[in-house]
PDB file of N, CA and C in Angstrom:
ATOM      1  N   UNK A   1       0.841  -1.173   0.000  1.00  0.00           N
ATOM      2  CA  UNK A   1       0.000   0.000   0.000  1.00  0.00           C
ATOM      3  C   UNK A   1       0.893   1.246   0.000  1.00  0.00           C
ATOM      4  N   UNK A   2       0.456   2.288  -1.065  1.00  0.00           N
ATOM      5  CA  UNK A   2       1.013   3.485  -0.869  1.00  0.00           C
ATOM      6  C   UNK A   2       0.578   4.823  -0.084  1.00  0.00           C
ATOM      7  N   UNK A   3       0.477   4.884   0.673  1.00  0.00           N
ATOM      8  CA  UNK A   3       0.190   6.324   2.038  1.00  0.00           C
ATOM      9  C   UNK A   3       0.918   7.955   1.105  1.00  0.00           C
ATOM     10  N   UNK A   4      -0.174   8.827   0.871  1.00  0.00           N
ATOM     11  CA  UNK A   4       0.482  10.337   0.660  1.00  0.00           C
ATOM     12  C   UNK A   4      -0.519  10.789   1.199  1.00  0.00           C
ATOM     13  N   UNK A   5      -0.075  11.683   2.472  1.00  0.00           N
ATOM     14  CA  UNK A   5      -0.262  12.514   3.055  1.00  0.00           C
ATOM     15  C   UNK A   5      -0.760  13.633   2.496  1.00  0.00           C
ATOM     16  N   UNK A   6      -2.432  14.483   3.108  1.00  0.00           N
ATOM     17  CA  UNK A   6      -2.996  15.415   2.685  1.00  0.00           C
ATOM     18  C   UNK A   6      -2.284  16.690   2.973  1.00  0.00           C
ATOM     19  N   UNK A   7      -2.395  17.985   2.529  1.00  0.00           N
ATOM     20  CA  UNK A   7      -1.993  19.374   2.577  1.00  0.00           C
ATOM     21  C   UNK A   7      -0.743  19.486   3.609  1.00  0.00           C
ATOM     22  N   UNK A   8      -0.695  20.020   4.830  1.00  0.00           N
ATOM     23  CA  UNK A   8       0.345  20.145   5.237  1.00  0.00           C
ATOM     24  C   UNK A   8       1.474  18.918   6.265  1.00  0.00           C
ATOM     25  N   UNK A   9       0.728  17.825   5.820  1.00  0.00           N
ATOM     26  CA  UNK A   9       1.017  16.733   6.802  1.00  0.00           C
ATOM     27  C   UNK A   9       2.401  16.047   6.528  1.00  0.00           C
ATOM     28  N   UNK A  10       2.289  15.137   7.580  1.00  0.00           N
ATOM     29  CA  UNK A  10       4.235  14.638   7.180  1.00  0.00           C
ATOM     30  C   UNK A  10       3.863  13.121   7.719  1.00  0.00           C
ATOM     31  N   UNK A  11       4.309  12.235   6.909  1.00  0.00           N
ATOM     32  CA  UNK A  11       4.586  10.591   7.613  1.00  0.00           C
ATOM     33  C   UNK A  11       5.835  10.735   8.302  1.00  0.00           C
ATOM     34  N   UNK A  12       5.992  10.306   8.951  1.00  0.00           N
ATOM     35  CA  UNK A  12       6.666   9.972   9.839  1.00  0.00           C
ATOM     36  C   UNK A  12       7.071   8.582  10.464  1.00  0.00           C
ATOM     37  N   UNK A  13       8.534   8.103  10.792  1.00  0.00           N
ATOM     38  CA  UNK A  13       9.029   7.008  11.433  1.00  0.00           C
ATOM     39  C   UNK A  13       9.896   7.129  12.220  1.00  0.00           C
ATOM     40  N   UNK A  14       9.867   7.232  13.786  1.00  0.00           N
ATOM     41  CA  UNK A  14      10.096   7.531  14.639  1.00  0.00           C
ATOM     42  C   UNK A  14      11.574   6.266  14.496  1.00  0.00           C
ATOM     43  N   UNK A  15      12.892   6.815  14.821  1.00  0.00           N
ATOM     44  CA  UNK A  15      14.010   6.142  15.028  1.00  0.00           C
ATOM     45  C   UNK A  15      14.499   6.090  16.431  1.00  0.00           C
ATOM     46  N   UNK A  16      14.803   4.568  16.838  1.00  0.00           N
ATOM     47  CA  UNK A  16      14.649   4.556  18.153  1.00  0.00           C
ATOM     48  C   UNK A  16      15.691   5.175  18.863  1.00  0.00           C
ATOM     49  N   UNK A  17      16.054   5.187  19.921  1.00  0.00           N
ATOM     50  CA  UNK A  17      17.073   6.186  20.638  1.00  0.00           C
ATOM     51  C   UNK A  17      18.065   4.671  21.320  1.00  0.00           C
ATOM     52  N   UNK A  18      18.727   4.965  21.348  1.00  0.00           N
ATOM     53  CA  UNK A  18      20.049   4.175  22.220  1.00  0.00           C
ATOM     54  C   UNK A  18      19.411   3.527  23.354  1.00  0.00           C
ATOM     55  N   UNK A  19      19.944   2.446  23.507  1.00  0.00           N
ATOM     56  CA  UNK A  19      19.450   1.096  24.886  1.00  0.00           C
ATOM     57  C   UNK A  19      20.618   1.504  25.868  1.00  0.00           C
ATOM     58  N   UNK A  20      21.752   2.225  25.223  1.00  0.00           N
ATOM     59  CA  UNK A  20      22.953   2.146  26.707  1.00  0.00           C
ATOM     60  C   UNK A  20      23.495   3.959  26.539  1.00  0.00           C
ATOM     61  N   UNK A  21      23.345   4.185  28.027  1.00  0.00           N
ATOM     62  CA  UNK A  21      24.084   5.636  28.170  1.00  0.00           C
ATOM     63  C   UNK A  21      25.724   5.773  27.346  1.00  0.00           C
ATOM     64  N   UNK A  22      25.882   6.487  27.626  1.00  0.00           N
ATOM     65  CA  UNK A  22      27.337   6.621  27.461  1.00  0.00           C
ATOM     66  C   UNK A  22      28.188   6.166  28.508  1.00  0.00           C
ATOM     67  N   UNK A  23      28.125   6.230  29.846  1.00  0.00           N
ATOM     68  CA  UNK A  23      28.482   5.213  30.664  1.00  0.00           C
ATOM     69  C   UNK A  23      28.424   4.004  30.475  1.00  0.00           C
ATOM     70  N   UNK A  24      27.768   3.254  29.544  1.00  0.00           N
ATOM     71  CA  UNK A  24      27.696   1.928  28.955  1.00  0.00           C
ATOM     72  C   UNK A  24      26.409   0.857  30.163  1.00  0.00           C
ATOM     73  N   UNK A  25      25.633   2.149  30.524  1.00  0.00           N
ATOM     74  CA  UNK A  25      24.397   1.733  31.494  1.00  0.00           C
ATOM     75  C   UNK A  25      23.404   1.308  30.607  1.00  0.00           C
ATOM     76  N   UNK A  26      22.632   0.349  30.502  1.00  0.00           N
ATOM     77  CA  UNK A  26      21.514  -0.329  29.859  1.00  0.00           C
ATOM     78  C   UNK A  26      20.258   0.324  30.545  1.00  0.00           C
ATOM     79  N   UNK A  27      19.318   0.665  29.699  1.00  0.00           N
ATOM     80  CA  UNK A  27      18.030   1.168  29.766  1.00  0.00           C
ATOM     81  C   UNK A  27      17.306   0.692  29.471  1.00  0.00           C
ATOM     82  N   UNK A  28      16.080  -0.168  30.624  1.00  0.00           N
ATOM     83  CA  UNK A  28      15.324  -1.304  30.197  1.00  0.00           C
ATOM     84  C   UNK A  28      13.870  -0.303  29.591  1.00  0.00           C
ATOM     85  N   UNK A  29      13.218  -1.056  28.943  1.00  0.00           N
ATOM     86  CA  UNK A  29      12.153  -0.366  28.200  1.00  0.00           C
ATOM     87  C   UNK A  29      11.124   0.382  28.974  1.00  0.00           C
ATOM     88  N   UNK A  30      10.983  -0.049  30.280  1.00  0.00           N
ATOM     89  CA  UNK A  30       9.765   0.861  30.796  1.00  0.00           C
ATOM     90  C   UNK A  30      10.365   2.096  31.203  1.00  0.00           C
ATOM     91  N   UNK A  31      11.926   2.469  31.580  1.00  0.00           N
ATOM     92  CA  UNK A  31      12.369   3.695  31.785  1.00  0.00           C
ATOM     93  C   UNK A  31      12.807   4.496  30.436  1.00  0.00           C
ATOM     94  N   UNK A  32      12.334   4.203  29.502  1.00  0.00           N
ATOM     95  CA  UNK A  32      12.753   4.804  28.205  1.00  0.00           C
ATOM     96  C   UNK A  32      11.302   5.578  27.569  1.00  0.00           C
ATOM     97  N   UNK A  33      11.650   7.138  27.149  1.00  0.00           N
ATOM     98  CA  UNK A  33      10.676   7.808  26.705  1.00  0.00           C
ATOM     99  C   UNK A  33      10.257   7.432  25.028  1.00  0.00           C
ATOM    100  N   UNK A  34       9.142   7.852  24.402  1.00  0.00           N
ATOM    101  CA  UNK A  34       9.333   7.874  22.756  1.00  0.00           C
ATOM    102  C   UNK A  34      10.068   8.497  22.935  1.00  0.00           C
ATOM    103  N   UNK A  35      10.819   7.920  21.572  1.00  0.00           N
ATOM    104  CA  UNK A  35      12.144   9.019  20.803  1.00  0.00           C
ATOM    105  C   UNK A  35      11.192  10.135  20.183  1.00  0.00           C
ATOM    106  N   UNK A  36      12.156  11.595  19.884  1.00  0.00           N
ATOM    107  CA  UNK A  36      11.880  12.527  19.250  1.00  0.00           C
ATOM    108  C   UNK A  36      12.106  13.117  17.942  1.00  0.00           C
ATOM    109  N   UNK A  37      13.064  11.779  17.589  1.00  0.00           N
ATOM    110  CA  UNK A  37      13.310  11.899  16.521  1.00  0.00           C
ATOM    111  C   UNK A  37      13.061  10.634  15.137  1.00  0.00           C
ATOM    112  N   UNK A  38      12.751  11.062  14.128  1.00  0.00           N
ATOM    113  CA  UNK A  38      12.253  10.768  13.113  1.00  0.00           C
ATOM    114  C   UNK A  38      13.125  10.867  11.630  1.00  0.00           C
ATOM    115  N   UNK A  39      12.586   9.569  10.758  1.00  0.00           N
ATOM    116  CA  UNK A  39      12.674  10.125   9.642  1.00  0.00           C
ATOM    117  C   UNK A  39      11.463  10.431   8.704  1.00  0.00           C
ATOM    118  N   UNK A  40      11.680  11.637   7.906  1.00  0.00           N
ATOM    119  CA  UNK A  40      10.355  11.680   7.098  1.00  0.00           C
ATOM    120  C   UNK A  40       9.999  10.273   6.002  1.00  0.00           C
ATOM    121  N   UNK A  41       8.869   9.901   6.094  1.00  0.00           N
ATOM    122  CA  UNK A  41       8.901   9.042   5.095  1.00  0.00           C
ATOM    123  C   UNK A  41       8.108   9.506   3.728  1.00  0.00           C
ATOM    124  N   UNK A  42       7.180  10.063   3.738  1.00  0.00           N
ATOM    125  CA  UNK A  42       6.148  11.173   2.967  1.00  0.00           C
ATOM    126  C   UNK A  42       5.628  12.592   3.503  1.00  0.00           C
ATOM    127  N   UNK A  43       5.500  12.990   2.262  1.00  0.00           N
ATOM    128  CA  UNK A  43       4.497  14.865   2.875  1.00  0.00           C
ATOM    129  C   UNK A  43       3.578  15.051   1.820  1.00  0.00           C
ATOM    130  N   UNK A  44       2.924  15.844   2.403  1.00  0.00           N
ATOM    131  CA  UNK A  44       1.822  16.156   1.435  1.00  0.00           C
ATOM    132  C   UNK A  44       2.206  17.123   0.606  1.00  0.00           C
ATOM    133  N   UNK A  45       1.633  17.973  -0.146  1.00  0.00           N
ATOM    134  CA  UNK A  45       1.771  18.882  -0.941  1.00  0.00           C
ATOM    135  C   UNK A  45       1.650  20.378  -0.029  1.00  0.00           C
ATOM    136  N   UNK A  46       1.453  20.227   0.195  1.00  0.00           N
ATOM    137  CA  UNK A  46       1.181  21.685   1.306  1.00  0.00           C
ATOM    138  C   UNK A  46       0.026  22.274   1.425  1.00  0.00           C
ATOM    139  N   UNK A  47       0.711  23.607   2.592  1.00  0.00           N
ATOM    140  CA  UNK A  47      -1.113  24.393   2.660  1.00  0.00           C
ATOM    141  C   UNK A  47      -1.373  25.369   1.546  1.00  0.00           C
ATOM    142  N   UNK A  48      -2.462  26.099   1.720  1.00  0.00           N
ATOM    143  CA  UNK A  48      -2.663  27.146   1.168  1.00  0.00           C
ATOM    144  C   UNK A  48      -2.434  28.286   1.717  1.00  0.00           C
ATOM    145  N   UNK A  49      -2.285  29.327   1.197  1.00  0.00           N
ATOM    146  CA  UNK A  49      -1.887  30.862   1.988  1.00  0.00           C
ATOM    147  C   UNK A  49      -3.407  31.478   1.963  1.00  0.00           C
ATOM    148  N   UNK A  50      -3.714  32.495   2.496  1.00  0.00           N
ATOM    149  CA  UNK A  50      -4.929  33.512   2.138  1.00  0.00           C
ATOM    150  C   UNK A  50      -5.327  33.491   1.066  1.00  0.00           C
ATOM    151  N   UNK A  51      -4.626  33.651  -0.429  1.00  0.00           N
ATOM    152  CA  UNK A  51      -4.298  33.699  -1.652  1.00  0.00           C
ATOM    153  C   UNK A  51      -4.860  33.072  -2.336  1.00  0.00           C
ATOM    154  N   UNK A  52      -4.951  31.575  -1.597  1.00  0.00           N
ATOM    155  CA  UNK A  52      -5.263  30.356  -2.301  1.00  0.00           C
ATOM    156  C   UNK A  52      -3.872  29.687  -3.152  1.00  0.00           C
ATOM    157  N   UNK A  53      -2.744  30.130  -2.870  1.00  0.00           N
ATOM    158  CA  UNK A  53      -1.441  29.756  -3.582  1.00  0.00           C
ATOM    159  C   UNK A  53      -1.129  29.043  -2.878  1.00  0.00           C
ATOM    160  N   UNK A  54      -0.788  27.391  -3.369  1.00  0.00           N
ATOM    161  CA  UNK A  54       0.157  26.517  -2.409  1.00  0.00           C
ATOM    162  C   UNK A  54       1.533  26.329  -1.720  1.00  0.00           C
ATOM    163  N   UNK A  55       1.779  26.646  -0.505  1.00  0.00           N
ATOM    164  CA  UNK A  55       3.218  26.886   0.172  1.00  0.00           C
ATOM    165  C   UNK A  55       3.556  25.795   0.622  1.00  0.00           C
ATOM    166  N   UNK A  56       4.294  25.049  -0.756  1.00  0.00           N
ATOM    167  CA  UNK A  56       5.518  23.793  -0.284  1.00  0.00           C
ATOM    168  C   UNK A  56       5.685  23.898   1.230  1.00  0.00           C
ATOM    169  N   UNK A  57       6.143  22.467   1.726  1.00  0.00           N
ATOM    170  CA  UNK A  57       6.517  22.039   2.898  1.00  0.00           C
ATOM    171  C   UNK A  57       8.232  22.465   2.808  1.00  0.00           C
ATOM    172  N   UNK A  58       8.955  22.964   4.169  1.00  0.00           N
ATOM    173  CA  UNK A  58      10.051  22.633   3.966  1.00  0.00           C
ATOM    174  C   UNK A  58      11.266  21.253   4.119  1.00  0.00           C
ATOM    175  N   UNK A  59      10.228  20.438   4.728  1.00  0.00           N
ATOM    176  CA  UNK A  59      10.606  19.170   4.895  1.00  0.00           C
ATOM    177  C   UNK A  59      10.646  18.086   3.157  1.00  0.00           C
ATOM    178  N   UNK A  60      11.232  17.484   3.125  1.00  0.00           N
ATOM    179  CA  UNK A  60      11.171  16.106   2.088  1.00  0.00           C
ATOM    180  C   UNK A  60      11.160  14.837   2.594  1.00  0.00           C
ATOM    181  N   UNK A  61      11.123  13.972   1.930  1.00  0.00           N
ATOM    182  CA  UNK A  61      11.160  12.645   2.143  1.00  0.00           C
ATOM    183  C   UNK A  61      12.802  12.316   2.245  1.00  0.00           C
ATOM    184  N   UNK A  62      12.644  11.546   3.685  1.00  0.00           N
ATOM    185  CA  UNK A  62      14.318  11.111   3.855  1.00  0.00           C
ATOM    186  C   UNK A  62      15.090  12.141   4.720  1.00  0.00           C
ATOM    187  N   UNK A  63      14.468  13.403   5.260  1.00  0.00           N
ATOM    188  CA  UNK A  63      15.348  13.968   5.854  1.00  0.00           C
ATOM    189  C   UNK A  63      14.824  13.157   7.329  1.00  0.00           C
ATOM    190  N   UNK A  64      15.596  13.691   8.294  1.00  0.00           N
ATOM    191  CA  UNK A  64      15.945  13.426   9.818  1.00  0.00           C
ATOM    192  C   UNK A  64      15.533  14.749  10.455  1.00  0.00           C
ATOM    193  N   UNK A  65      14.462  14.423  11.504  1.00  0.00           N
ATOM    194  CA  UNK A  65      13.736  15.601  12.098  1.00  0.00           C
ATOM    195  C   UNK A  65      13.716  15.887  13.298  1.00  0.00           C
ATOM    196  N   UNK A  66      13.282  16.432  13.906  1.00  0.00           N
ATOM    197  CA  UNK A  66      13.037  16.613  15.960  1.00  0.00           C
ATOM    198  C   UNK A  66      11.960  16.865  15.827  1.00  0.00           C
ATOM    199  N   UNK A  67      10.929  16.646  16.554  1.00  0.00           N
ATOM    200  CA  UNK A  67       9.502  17.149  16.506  1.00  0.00           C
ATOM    201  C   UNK A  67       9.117  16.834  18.308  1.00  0.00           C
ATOM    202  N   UNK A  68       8.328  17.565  18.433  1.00  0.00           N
ATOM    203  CA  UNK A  68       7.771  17.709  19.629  1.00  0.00           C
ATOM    204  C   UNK A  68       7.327  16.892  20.362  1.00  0.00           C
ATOM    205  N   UNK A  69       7.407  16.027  21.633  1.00  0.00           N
ATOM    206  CA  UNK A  69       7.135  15.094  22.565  1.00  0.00           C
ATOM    207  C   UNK A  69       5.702  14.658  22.175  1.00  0.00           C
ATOM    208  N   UNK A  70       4.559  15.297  22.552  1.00  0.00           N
ATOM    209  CA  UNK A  70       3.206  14.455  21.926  1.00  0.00           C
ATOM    210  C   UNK A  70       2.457  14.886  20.951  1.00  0.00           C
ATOM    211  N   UNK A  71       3.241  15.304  19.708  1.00  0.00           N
ATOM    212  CA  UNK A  71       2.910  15.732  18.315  1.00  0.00           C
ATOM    213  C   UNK A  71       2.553  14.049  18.009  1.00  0.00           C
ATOM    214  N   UNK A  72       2.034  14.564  16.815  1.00  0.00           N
ATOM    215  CA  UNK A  72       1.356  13.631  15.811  1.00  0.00           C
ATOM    216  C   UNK A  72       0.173  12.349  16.344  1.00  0.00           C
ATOM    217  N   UNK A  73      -0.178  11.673  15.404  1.00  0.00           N
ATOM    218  CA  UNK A  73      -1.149  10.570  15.066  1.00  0.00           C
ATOM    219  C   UNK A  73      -0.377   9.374  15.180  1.00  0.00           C
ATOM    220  N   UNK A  74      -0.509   8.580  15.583  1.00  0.00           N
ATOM    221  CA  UNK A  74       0.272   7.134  15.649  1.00  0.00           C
ATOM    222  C   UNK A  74      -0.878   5.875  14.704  1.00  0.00           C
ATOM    223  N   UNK A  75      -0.159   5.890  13.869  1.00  0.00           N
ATOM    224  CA  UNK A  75      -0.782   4.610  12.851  1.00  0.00           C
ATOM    225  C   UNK A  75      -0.115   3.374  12.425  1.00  0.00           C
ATOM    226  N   UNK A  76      -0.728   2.254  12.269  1.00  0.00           N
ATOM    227  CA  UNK A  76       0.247   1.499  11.140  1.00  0.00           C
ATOM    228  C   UNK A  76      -0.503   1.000   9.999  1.00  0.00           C
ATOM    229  N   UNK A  77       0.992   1.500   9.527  1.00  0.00           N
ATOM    230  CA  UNK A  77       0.297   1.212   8.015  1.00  0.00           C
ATOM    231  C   UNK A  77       1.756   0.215   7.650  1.00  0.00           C
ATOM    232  N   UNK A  78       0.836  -0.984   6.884  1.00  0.00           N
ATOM    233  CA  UNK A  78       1.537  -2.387   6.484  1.00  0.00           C
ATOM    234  C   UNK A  78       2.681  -2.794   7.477  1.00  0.00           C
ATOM    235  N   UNK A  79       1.640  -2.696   8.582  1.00  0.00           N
ATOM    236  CA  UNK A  79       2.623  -3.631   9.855  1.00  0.00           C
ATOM    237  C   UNK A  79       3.873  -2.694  10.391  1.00  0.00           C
ATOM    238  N   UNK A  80       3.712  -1.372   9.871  1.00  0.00           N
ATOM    239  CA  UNK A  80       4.791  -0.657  10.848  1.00  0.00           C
ATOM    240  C   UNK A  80       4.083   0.374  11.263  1.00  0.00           C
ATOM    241  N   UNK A  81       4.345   0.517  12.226  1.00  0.00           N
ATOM    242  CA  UNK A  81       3.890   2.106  13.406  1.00  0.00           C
ATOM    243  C   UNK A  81       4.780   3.314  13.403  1.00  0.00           C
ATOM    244  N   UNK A  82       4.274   3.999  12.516  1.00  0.00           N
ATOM    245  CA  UNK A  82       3.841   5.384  11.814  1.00  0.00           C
ATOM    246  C   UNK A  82       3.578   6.587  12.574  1.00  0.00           C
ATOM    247  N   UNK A  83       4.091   7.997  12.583  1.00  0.00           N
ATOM    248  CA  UNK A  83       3.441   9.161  12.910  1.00  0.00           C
ATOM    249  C   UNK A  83       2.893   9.578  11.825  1.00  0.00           C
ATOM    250  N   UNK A  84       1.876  10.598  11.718  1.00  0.00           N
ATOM    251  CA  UNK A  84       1.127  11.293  10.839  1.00  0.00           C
ATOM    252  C   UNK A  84       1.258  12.571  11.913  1.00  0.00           C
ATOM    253  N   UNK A  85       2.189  13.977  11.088  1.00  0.00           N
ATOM    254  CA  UNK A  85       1.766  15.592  12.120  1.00  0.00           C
ATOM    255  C   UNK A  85       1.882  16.041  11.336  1.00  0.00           C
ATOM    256  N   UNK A  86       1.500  17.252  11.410  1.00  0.00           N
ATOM    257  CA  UNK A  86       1.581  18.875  10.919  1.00  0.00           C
ATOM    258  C   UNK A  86       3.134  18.966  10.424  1.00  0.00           C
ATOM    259  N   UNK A  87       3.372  19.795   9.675  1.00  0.00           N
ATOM    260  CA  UNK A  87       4.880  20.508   9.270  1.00  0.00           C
ATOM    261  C   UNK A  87       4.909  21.319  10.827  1.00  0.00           C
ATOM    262  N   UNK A  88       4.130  22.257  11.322  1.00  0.00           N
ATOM    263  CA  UNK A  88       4.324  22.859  12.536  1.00  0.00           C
ATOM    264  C   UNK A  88       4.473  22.151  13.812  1.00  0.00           C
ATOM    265  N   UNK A  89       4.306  20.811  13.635  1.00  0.00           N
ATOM    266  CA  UNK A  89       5.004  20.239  15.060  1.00  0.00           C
ATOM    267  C   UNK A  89       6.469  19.904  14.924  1.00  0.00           C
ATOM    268  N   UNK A  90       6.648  19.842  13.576  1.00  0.00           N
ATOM    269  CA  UNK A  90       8.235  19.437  13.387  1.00  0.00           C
ATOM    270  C   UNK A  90       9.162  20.862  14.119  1.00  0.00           C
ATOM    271  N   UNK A  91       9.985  20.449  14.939  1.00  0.00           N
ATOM    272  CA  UNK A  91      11.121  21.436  15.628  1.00  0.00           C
ATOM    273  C   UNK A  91      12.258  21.891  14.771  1.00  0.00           C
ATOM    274  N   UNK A  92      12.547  21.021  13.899  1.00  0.00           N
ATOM    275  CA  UNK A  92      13.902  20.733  12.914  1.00  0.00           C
ATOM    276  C   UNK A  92      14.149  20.315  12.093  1.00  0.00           C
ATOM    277  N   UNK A  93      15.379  20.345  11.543  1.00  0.00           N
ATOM    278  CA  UNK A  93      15.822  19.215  10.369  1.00  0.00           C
ATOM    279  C   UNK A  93      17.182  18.776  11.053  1.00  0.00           C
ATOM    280  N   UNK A  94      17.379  17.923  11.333  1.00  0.00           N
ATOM    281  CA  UNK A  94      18.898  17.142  11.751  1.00  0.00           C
ATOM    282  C   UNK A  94      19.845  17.252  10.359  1.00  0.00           C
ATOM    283  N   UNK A  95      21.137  18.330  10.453  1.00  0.00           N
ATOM    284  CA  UNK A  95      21.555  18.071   9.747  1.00  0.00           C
ATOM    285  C   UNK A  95      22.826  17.040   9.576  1.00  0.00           C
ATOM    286  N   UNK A  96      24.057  16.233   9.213  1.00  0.00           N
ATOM    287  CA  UNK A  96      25.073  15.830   9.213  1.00  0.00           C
ATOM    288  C   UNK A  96      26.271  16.805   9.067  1.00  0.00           C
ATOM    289  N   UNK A  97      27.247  16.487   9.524  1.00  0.00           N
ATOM    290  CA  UNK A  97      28.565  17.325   9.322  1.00  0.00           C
ATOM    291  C   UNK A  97      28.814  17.876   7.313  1.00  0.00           C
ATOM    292  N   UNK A  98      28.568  16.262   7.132  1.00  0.00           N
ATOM    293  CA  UNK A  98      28.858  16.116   5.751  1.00  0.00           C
ATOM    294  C   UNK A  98      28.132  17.672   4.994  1.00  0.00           C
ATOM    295  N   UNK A  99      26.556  17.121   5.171  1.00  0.00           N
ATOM    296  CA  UNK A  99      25.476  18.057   4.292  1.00  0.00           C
ATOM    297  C   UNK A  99      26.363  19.554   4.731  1.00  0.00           C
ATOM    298  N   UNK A 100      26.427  20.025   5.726  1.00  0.00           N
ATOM    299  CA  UNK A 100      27.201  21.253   6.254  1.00  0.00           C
ATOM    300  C   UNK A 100      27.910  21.685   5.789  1.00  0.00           C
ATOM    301  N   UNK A 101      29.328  20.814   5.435  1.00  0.00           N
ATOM    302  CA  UNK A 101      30.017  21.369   4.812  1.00  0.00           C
ATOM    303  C   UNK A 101      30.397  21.351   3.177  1.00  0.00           C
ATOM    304  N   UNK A 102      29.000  20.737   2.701  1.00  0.00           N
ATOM    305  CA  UNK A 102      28.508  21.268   1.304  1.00  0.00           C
ATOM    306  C   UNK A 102      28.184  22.419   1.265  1.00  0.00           C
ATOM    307  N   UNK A 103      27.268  22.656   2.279  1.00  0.00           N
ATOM    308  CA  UNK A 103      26.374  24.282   2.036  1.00  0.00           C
ATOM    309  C   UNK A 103      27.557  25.278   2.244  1.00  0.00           C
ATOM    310  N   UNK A 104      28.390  25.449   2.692  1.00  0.00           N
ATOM    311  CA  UNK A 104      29.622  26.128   3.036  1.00  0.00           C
ATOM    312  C   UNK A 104      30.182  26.259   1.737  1.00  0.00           C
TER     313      UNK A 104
END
């Protein structure tokens, strides 16, 4: 099945966070929060302005995000568990060193 997201929305797949501190301490699952971070998997086309002109998302498919503790919809779709939010709950874009020192 293929999932695309209406007007300003974003799929989402939450990437899990680390099982051991940096102390090399193990973190059993009931003391572990959702992660906050994500990769995009789809977006919609965007909203509309006053105008009626459509304003692209700044997110794409495949970037790495931060989004807000109890943002989004939790779904699954074909056996995996999914966010569905707003572009406005997203906090960020995670960038890499690499991408960085392209834009430079």
């Amino acid at each position: 099945m293929h999932f695309r997201p209406l007007h300003d929305r974003v799929l989402v797949r939450r990437i899990e966070a680390e099982e051991k501190t940096a102390g090399g301490i193990i973190i059993p699952d009931t003391a572990k929060e959702k992660p906050m971070e994500g990769e995009v998997v789809a977006v919609g086309p965007g909203a509309r302005d006053d105008a009626g002109r459509l304003v692209e998302l700044a997110v794409k498919a495949g970037d790495r995000i931060l989004f807000s503790k109890w943002s989004g919809t939790e779904v699954r779709i074909d056996g995996e568990d999914l966010l569905i939010m707003k572009e406005s709950d997203i906090l960020g874009i995670i960038e890499t060193t690499a991408e960085l020192k392209k834009a430079a």
